[in-house]
XYZ file of N, CA and C in Angstrom:
171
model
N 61.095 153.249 24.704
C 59.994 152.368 24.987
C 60.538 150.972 25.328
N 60.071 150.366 26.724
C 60.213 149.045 26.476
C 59.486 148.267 26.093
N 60.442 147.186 24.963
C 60.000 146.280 24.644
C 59.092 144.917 24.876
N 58.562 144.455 24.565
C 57.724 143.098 25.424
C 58.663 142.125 25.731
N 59.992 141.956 25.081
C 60.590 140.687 24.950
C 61.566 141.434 26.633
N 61.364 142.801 26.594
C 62.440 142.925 28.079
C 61.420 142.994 28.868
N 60.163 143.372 28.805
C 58.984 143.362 29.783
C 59.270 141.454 30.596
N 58.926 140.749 29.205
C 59.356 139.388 29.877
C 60.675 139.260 30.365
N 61.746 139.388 30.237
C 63.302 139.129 31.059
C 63.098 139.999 32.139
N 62.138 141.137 32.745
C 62.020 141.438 33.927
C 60.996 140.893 34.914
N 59.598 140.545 34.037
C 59.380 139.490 34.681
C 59.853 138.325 35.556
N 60.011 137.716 34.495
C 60.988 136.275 34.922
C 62.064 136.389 35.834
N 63.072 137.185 36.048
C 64.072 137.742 37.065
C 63.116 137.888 38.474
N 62.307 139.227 38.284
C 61.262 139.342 39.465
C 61.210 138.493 39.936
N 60.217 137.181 39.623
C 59.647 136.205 40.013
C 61.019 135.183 40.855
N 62.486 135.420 40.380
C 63.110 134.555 41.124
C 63.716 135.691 42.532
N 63.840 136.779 42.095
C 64.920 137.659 43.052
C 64.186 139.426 42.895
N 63.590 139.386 43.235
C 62.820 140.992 43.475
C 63.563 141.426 44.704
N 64.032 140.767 45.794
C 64.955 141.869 46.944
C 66.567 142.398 46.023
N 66.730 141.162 44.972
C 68.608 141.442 44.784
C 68.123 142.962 43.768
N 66.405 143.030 42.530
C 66.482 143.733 42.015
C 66.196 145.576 42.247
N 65.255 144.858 43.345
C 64.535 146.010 43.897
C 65.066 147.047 45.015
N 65.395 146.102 45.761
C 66.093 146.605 47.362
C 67.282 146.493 47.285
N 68.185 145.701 46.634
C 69.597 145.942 46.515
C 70.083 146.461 45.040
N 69.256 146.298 44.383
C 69.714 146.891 43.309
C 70.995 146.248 43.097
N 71.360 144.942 42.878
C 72.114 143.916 42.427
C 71.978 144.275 41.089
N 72.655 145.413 40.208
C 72.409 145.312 38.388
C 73.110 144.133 38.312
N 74.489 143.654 38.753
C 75.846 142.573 38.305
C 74.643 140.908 38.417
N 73.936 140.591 39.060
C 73.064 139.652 39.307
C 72.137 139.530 38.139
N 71.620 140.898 37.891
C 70.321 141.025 36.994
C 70.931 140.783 35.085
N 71.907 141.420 35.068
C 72.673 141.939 34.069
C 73.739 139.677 33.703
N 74.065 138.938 34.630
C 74.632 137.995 34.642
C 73.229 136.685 33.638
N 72.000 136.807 34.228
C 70.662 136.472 34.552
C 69.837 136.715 33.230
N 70.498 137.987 32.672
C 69.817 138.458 31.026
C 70.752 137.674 30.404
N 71.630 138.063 30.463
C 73.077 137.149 29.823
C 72.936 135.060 29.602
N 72.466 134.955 30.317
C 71.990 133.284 30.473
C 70.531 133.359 29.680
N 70.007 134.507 29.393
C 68.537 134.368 28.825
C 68.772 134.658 27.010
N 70.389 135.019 26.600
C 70.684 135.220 25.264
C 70.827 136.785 24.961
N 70.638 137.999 26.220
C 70.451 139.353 26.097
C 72.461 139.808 26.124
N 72.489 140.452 25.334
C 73.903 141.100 25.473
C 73.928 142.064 26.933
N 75.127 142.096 27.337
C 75.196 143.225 28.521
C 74.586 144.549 27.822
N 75.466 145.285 26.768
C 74.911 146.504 26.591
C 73.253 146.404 26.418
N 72.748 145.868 25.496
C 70.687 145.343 25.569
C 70.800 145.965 26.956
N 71.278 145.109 28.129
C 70.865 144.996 29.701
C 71.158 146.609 29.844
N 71.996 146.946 29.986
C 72.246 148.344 30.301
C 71.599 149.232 29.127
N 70.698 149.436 28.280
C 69.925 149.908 27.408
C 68.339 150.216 28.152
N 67.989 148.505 28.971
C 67.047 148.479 29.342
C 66.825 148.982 30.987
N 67.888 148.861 31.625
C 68.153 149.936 32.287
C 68.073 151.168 32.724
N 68.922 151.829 31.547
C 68.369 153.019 31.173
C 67.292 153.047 30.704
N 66.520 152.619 30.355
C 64.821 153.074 30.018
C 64.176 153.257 31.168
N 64.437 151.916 32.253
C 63.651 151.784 33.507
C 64.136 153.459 34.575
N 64.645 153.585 34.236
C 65.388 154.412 34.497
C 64.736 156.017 34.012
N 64.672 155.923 33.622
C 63.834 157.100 32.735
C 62.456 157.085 32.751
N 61.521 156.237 32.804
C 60.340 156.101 32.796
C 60.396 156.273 34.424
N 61.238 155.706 35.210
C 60.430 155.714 36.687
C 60.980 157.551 36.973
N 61.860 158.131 36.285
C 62.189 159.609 36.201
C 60.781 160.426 35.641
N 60.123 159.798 35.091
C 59.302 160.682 34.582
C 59.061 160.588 32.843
């Protein structure tokens, strides 16, 4: 399940760079971006994998 506190760090990313997240799939951008927001890399790659799984089904 994601969390609200990563619901907001995808928000907020969106709102600056939705082509690097969406269409290029820039994780190294997105993953740099959580990191400046206080999120550990692994968190980032946790939440990832969720998005990841939920848009799987």
């Amino acid at each position: 399940m994601i969390e609200p506190h990563e619901y907001c760090l995808l928000d907020e990313y969106l709102e600056q760079d939705w082509d690097a997240f969406i269409i290029e799939q820039d994780w190294d951008a997105f993953i740099s971006f959580a990191e400046t927001k206080g999120f550990e890399a692994s968190e980032v790659y946790q939440l990832l994998n969720k998005l990841e799984e939920k848009a799987n089904g």
